[in-house]
PDB file of C-alpha atoms and ligand atoms in Angstrom:
ATOM      1  CA  MET B   1      27.633  -5.168   7.222  1.00  0.00           C
ATOM      2  CA  THR B   2      27.810  -2.209   4.964  1.00  0.00           C
ATOM      3  CA  MET B   3      25.359  -1.002   3.079  1.00  0.00           C
ATOM      4  CA  GLU B   4      26.932  -1.074   0.518  1.00  0.00           C
ATOM      5  CA  THR B   5      27.200  -5.136   0.735  1.00  0.00           C
ATOM      6  CA  ALA B   6      23.767  -5.379   2.323  1.00  0.00           C
ATOM      7  CA  THR B   7      22.461  -3.150  -0.937  1.00  0.00           C
ATOM      8  CA  ALA B   8      24.512  -5.085  -3.374  1.00  0.00           C
ATOM      9  CA  GLY B   9      22.425  -6.282  -6.445  1.00  0.00           C
ATOM     10  CA  ILE B  10      19.405  -3.758  -6.071  1.00  0.00           C
ATOM     11  CA  LYS B  11      19.553  -0.776  -8.273  1.00  0.00           C
ATOM     12  CA  GLU B  12      17.586   3.052  -7.267  1.00  0.00           C
ATOM     13  CA  ILE B  13      14.802   2.889  -8.916  1.00  0.00           C
ATOM     14  CA  TYR B  14      13.110   6.172  -7.211  1.00  0.00           C
ATOM     15  CA  SER B  15      15.546   7.892  -3.971  1.00  0.00           C
ATOM     16  CA  SER B  16      14.231   8.994  -1.370  1.00  0.00           C
ATOM     17  CA  ALA B  17      13.612  12.621  -1.679  1.00  0.00           C
ATOM     18  CA  GLN B  18      11.553  11.131  -4.901  1.00  0.00           C
ATOM     19  CA  ILE B  19       8.938   9.493  -2.850  1.00  0.00           C
ATOM     20  CA  GLN B  20       8.585  12.062  -0.372  1.00  0.00           C
ATOM     21  CA  ALA B  21       8.070  14.436  -2.704  1.00  0.00           C
ATOM     22  CA  ARG B  22       5.631  11.868  -4.669  1.00  0.00           C
ATOM     23  CA  ILE B  23       3.626  10.836  -1.637  1.00  0.00           C
ATOM     24  CA  LYS B  24       3.355  15.303  -0.178  1.00  0.00           C
ATOM     25  CA  GLU B  25       1.537  15.374  -3.869  1.00  0.00           C
ATOM     26  CA  LEU B  26      -0.550  12.264  -2.959  1.00  0.00           C
ATOM     27  CA  GLY B  27      -1.160  13.508   0.743  1.00  0.00           C
ATOM     28  CA  GLN B  28      -2.675  17.084  -1.078  1.00  0.00           C
ATOM     29  CA  GLU B  29      -4.750  15.453  -3.215  1.00  0.00           C
ATOM     30  CA  ILE B  30      -6.212  13.041  -0.480  1.00  0.00           C
ATOM     31  CA  SER B  31      -6.843  16.392   1.729  1.00  0.00           C
ATOM     32  CA  LYS B  32      -8.503  17.663  -0.829  1.00  0.00           C
ATOM     33  CA  GLU B  33     -11.313  15.694  -1.050  1.00  0.00           C
ATOM     34  CA  PHE B  34     -11.574  14.430   2.376  1.00  0.00           C
ATOM     35  CA  ARG B  35     -11.734  17.572   3.224  1.00  0.00           C
ATOM     36  CA  THR B  36     -15.095  17.416   4.925  1.00  0.00           C
ATOM     37  CA  LEU B  37     -15.662  14.177   5.243  1.00  0.00           C
ATOM     38  CA  GLU B  38     -15.758  13.075   9.170  1.00  0.00           C
ATOM     39  CA  LYS B  39     -13.651  11.388  10.346  1.00  0.00           C
ATOM     40  CA  PRO B  40     -11.759   8.582   8.001  1.00  0.00           C
ATOM     41  CA  VAL B  41     -10.496   5.174   8.751  1.00  0.00           C
ATOM     42  CA  VAL B  42      -7.629   5.167   6.978  1.00  0.00           C
ATOM     43  CA  ILE B  43      -6.415   1.078   6.944  1.00  0.00           C
ATOM     44  CA  GLY B  44      -3.065   0.232   6.769  1.00  0.00           C
ATOM     45  CA  VAL B  45      -2.096  -2.936   5.409  1.00  0.00           C
ATOM     46  CA  MET B  46       1.116  -4.955   6.397  1.00  0.00           C
ATOM     47  CA  LYS B  47       3.298  -5.353   6.460  1.00  0.00           C
ATOM     48  CA  GLY B  48       4.282  -3.924   3.678  1.00  0.00           C
ATOM     49  CA  ALA B  49       2.155  -0.643   3.462  1.00  0.00           C
ATOM     50  CA  PHE B  50       3.891   1.003   6.411  1.00  0.00           C
ATOM     51  CA  CYS B  51       6.431   3.475   5.186  1.00  0.00           C
ATOM     52  CA  PHE B  52       4.197   4.783   2.802  1.00  0.00           C
ATOM     53  CA  LEU B  53       1.593   4.926   5.978  1.00  0.00           C
ATOM     54  CA  ALA B  54       3.233   6.744   7.895  1.00  0.00           C
ATOM     55  CA  ASP B  55       4.770   9.124   5.767  1.00  0.00           C
ATOM     56  CA  LEU B  56       1.931   9.692   3.965  1.00  0.00           C
ATOM     57  CA  VAL B  57      -1.150  10.596   7.281  1.00  0.00           C
ATOM     58  CA  ARG B  58       1.763  13.284   7.764  1.00  0.00           C
ATOM     59  CA  HIS B  59       0.612  14.834   4.482  1.00  0.00           C
ATOM     60  CA  ILE B  60      -3.268  14.713   4.647  1.00  0.00           C
ATOM     61  CA  ASP B  61      -4.348  18.017   6.497  1.00  0.00           C
ATOM     62  CA  ILE B  62      -8.238  17.996   6.448  1.00  0.00           C
ATOM     63  CA  GLU B  63     -10.653  19.494   8.574  1.00  0.00           C
ATOM     64  CA  SER B  64     -11.788  15.501  11.183  1.00  0.00           C
ATOM     65  CA  PRO B  65      -9.489  13.634  12.552  1.00  0.00           C
ATOM     66  CA  LEU B  66      -8.029  10.636  11.206  1.00  0.00           C
ATOM     67  CA  GLN B  67      -8.756   7.242  12.575  1.00  0.00           C
ATOM     68  CA  ILE B  68      -6.016   4.988  12.375  1.00  0.00           C
ATOM     69  CA  GLU B  69      -6.004   1.256  12.387  1.00  0.00           C
ATOM     70  CA  PHE B  70      -3.927  -1.732  10.088  1.00  0.00           C
ATOM     71  CA  VAL B  71      -4.382  -5.143   8.894  1.00  0.00           C
ATOM     72  CA  ARG B  72      -1.954  -8.204   8.014  1.00  0.00           C
ATOM     73  CA  LEU B  73      -2.981  -9.639   4.897  1.00  0.00           C
ATOM     74  CA  SER B  74      -0.853 -11.886   2.146  1.00  0.00           C
ATOM     75  CA  SER B  75      -0.824 -13.588  -0.575  1.00  0.00           C
ATOM     76  CA  TYR B  76       1.455 -16.128   0.690  1.00  0.00           C
ATOM     77  CA  GLY B  77       4.286 -16.800  -1.580  1.00  0.00           C
ATOM     78  CA  SER B  78       7.996 -16.740  -0.997  1.00  0.00           C
ATOM     79  CA  GLY B  79      10.022 -15.332  -4.304  1.00  0.00           C
ATOM     80  CA  THR B  80       9.144 -12.746  -6.252  1.00  0.00           C
ATOM     81  CA  GLU B  81       5.692 -14.512  -7.597  1.00  0.00           C
ATOM     82  CA  SER B  82       2.554 -13.999  -5.175  1.00  0.00           C
ATOM     83  CA  SER B  83      -0.058 -17.113  -5.071  1.00  0.00           C
ATOM     84  CA  GLY B  84      -3.164 -16.464  -5.507  1.00  0.00           C
ATOM     85  CA  ASN B  85      -4.307 -17.133  -2.088  1.00  0.00           C
ATOM     86  CA  VAL B  86      -5.309 -13.816  -0.210  1.00  0.00           C
ATOM     87  CA  GLN B  87      -4.451 -15.276   3.548  1.00  0.00           C
ATOM     88  CA  ALA B  88      -5.415 -12.305   6.341  1.00  0.00           C
ATOM     89  CA  PRO B  89      -2.804 -13.446   9.029  1.00  0.00           C
ATOM     90  CA  TYR B  90      -4.444 -10.633  10.768  1.00  0.00           C
ATOM     91  CA  LEU B  91      -8.154  -8.903  10.281  1.00  0.00           C
ATOM     92  CA  ASP B  92      -9.481  -7.196  13.907  1.00  0.00           C
ATOM     93  CA  LEU B  93     -11.492  -4.612  13.041  1.00  0.00           C
ATOM     94  CA  PRO B  94     -13.344  -2.233  15.556  1.00  0.00           C
ATOM     95  CA  ASN B  95     -16.759  -1.294  14.081  1.00  0.00           C
ATOM     96  CA  ILE B  96     -16.149   1.474  11.704  1.00  0.00           C
ATOM     97  CA  LYS B  97     -19.485   0.648   9.376  1.00  0.00           C
ATOM     98  CA  ARG B  98     -20.574   3.079   6.972  1.00  0.00           C
ATOM     99  CA  ARG B  99     -17.638   6.029   7.980  1.00  0.00           C
ATOM    100  CA  HIS B 100     -15.003   6.756   4.886  1.00  0.00           C
ATOM    101  CA  ILE B 101     -12.628   4.110   4.568  1.00  0.00           C
ATOM    102  CA  LEU B 102      -8.930   4.532   2.453  1.00  0.00           C
ATOM    103  CA  VAL B 103      -6.980   1.942   2.333  1.00  0.00           C
ATOM    104  CA  VAL B 104      -3.418   1.946   2.498  1.00  0.00           C
ATOM    105  CA  GLU B 105      -1.364  -0.598   0.026  1.00  0.00           C
ATOM    106  CA  ASP B 106       2.220  -1.059  -0.885  1.00  0.00           C
ATOM    107  CA  ILE B 107       1.735  -2.542  -4.746  1.00  0.00           C
ATOM    108  CA  ILE B 108      -1.288  -3.452  -6.474  1.00  0.00           C
ATOM    109  CA  ASP B 109      -0.053  -6.133  -9.151  1.00  0.00           C
ATOM    110  CA  SER B 110      -2.210  -9.151  -9.635  1.00  0.00           C
ATOM    111  CA  GLY B 111      -5.378  -7.315  -8.379  1.00  0.00           C
ATOM    112  CA  ARG B 112      -5.896 -10.244  -5.890  1.00  0.00           C
ATOM    113  CA  THR B 113      -5.086  -8.983  -2.379  1.00  0.00           C
ATOM    114  CA  ALA B 114      -7.014  -5.752  -3.044  1.00  0.00           C
ATOM    115  CA  LYS B 115      -9.649  -7.089  -4.175  1.00  0.00           C
ATOM    116  CA  PHE B 116     -10.175  -8.930  -1.266  1.00  0.00           C
ATOM    117  CA  PHE B 117     -10.537  -6.704   0.775  1.00  0.00           C
ATOM    118  CA  LEU B 118     -12.168  -4.100  -0.657  1.00  0.00           C
ATOM    119  CA  GLU B 119     -14.582  -7.089  -1.337  1.00  0.00           C
ATOM    120  CA  TYR B 120     -14.304  -7.822   2.712  1.00  0.00           C
ATOM    121  CA  LEU B 121     -15.177  -4.431   3.868  1.00  0.00           C
ATOM    122  CA  ARG B 122     -17.862  -3.681   1.216  1.00  0.00           C
ATOM    123  CA  ASP B 123     -19.495  -6.767   3.125  1.00  0.00           C
ATOM    124  CA  GLN B 124     -18.809  -5.922   6.654  1.00  0.00           C
ATOM    125  CA  PHE B 125     -19.032  -2.225   6.836  1.00  0.00           C
ATOM    126  CA  ASP B 126     -21.021  -0.665   3.796  1.00  0.00           C
ATOM    127  CA  PRO B 127     -18.448   2.073   3.908  1.00  0.00           C
ATOM    128  CA  GLN B 128     -19.798   5.489   2.208  1.00  0.00           C
ATOM    129  CA  THR B 129     -16.610   5.864   0.679  1.00  0.00           C
ATOM    130  CA  LEU B 130     -14.023   3.442   0.024  1.00  0.00           C
ATOM    131  CA  LYS B 131     -10.849   4.718  -1.798  1.00  0.00           C
ATOM    132  CA  LEU B 132      -7.860   2.541  -2.367  1.00  0.00           C
ATOM    133  CA  ALA B 133      -4.175   4.248  -2.257  1.00  0.00           C
ATOM    134  CA  ALA B 134      -1.447   2.664  -3.552  1.00  0.00           C
ATOM    135  CA  PHE B 135       2.857   3.096  -3.289  1.00  0.00           C
ATOM    136  CA  LEU B 136       3.289   2.027  -6.325  1.00  0.00           C
ATOM    137  CA  ASP B 137       1.223   0.418  -9.279  1.00  0.00           C
ATOM    138  CA  LYS B 138       2.068  -2.424 -11.815  1.00  0.00           C
ATOM    139  CA  PRO B 139      -0.347  -2.373 -14.439  1.00  0.00           C
ATOM    140  CA  SER B 140       0.886  -4.716 -16.583  1.00  0.00           C
ATOM    141  CA  ARG B 141       0.270  -8.129 -14.045  1.00  0.00           C
ATOM    142  CA  ARG B 142      -3.013  -7.877 -13.229  1.00  0.00           C
ATOM    143  CA  VAL B 143      -5.467 -10.580 -12.698  1.00  0.00           C
ATOM    144  CA  VAL B 144      -8.310  -9.247 -11.273  1.00  0.00           C
ATOM    145  CA  PRO B 145      -9.127  -5.853 -12.435  1.00  0.00           C
ATOM    146  CA  MET B 146      -8.945  -3.014  -9.804  1.00  0.00           C
ATOM    147  CA  GLU B 147      -7.969   0.613  -9.815  1.00  0.00           C
ATOM    148  CA  PRO B 148      -6.060   1.597  -6.924  1.00  0.00           C
ATOM    149  CA  ASP B 149      -8.371   5.829  -6.550  1.00  0.00           C
ATOM    150  CA  TYR B 150      -4.480   7.529  -5.779  1.00  0.00           C
ATOM    151  CA  THR B 151      -1.475   5.475  -7.043  1.00  0.00           C
ATOM    152  CA  GLY B 152       2.424   6.749  -6.537  1.00  0.00           C
ATOM    153  CA  PHE B 153       3.794   5.373  -8.849  1.00  0.00           C
ATOM    154  CA  GLN B 154       3.548   3.333 -11.658  1.00  0.00           C
ATOM    155  CA  ILE B 155       6.104   0.842 -12.187  1.00  0.00           C
ATOM    156  CA  GLU B 156       6.678  -2.068 -14.945  1.00  0.00           C
ATOM    157  CA  ASP B 157       7.382  -5.293 -14.493  1.00  0.00           C
ATOM    158  CA  LEU B 158       9.868  -5.538 -11.927  1.00  0.00           C
ATOM    159  CA  PHE B 159      10.613  -6.958  -8.429  1.00  0.00           C
ATOM    160  CA  VAL B 160      10.787  -3.875  -6.089  1.00  0.00           C
ATOM    161  CA  VAL B 161      12.344  -3.655  -2.641  1.00  0.00           C
ATOM    162  CA  GLY B 162      12.121  -1.161   0.122  1.00  0.00           C
ATOM    163  CA  TYR B 163      10.789   1.000   1.912  1.00  0.00           C
ATOM    164  CA  GLY B 164       8.008  -1.368   3.248  1.00  0.00           C
ATOM    165  CA  LEU B 165       8.511  -3.832   0.213  1.00  0.00           C
ATOM    166  CA  ASP B 166      10.300  -6.918   1.225  1.00  0.00           C
ATOM    167  CA  TYR B 167      12.766 -10.310  -0.616  1.00  0.00           C
ATOM    168  CA  ALA B 168      11.804 -12.830   1.198  1.00  0.00           C
ATOM    169  CA  GLU B 169      10.911 -10.501   4.489  1.00  0.00           C
ATOM    170  CA  ASN B 170      14.341  -8.656   3.841  1.00  0.00           C
ATOM    171  CA  TYR B 171      14.953  -4.286   2.803  1.00  0.00           C
ATOM    172  CA  ARG B 172      11.874  -2.924   3.701  1.00  0.00           C
ATOM    173  CA  GLU B 173      13.688  -0.652   5.804  1.00  0.00           C
ATOM    174  CA  LEU B 174      15.218   0.862   2.999  1.00  0.00           C
ATOM    175  CA  PRO B 175      14.729   4.432   2.650  1.00  0.00           C
ATOM    176  CA  PHE B 176      14.666   4.359  -1.247  1.00  0.00           C
ATOM    177  CA  LEU B 177      13.079   2.159  -3.943  1.00  0.00           C
ATOM    178  CA  GLY B 178      15.231  -0.304  -6.022  1.00  0.00           C
ATOM    179  CA  GLU B 179      14.801  -3.553  -8.363  1.00  0.00           C
ATOM    180  CA  MET B 180      16.279  -6.643  -7.117  1.00  0.00           C
ATOM    181  CA  VAL B 181      17.941  -7.535  -9.812  1.00  0.00           C
ATOM    182  CA  ASN B 182      19.530 -11.481 -10.336  1.00  0.00           C
ATOM    183  CA  VAL B 183      16.511 -13.105  -8.855  1.00  0.00           C
ATOM    184  CA  GLU B 184      15.406 -15.987  -9.411  1.00  0.00           C
ATOM    185  CA  ALA B 185      11.148 -15.507  -9.946  1.00  0.00           C
TER     186      ALA B 185
HETATM  187  P1  IMP C 201      -1.471  -9.501  -5.336  1.00  0.00           P
HETATM  188  O1  IMP C 201      -2.575  -9.798  -4.916  1.00  0.00           O
HETATM  189  O2  IMP C 201      -0.896  -9.983  -6.159  1.00  0.00           O
HETATM  190  O3  IMP C 201      -2.105  -7.414  -5.925  1.00  0.00           O
HETATM  191  O4  IMP C 201       0.049  -8.929  -4.831  1.00  0.00           O
HETATM  192  C1  IMP C 201      -0.324  -7.880  -3.536  1.00  0.00           C
HETATM  193  C2  IMP C 201       1.599  -8.276  -2.678  1.00  0.00           C
HETATM  194  O5  IMP C 201       2.211  -8.835  -3.807  1.00  0.00           O
HETATM  195  C3  IMP C 201       2.105  -6.783  -2.817  1.00  0.00           C
HETATM  196  O6  IMP C 201       1.245  -6.406  -1.210  1.00  0.00           O
HETATM  197  C4  IMP C 201       3.169  -7.215  -2.053  1.00  0.00           C
HETATM  198  O7  IMP C 201       3.202  -7.552  -0.919  1.00  0.00           O
HETATM  199  C5  IMP C 201       3.760  -8.565  -3.336  1.00  0.00           C
HETATM  200  N1  IMP C 201       4.372  -7.472  -4.180  1.00  0.00           N
HETATM  201  C6  IMP C 201       4.059  -7.290  -5.219  1.00  0.00           C
HETATM  202  N2  IMP C 201       4.830  -7.398  -6.246  1.00  0.00           N
HETATM  203  C7  IMP C 201       5.595  -6.881  -5.543  1.00  0.00           C
HETATM  204  C8  IMP C 201       7.540  -6.703  -5.510  1.00  0.00           C
HETATM  205  O8  IMP C 201       7.800  -5.916  -7.425  1.00  0.00           O
HETATM  206  N3  IMP C 201       7.734  -6.995  -4.234  1.00  0.00           N
HETATM  207  C9  IMP C 201       7.435  -6.705  -3.118  1.00  0.00           C
HETATM  208  N4  IMP C 201       6.241  -7.349  -3.269  1.00  0.00           N
HETATM  209  C10 IMP C 201       6.007  -7.251  -3.911  1.00  0.00           C
HETATM  210 MG1   MG C 202       4.902  -9.459   0.553  1.00  0.00          MG
END
């Protein structure tokens, strides 16, 4: 299958170059604010945040080294609609009590996944700093209040894939962000 066939029905919204330029800016912003913090912990929410985290941490330049951890959360739903039910198939963090934490998410949609996870972290670890970086934000879809501290791009109510984001587990590998066209919601 050629790339062209595999991505038929996907309309590019942000190119790889546009994404990289924005992430460099975000990295600089985070670096400024985290400059003197001692050994911050960056927690990536799998699977969707894997590309964003990998690129973002390489633009964070601060005095202390970073610790990088991963969890896997899913708001269970196969199509383009997430259920209200947040699952945590992998939630195994070391003791990060009173640390400075930066959570890295692919997209904030209803806000439920981020709300669940931030509350969990506050509860378990009483972090000194707790910040949220989201590659994408769809503010018009919010069900619970949630505002990322760092946002790559705000988008309309579109279903998007690529750069880590999937449609039924496909298309995470695309280097660009695209809109799924002609998809049943
Ligand atoms: P929330 O809990 O409703 O904020 O949803 C968060 C999760 O829904 C994300 O981490 C994604 O896995 C998924 N999601 C929401 N919108 C999209 C989209 O446009 N494309 C792909 N996944 C999405
Ligand atoms: Mg998903």
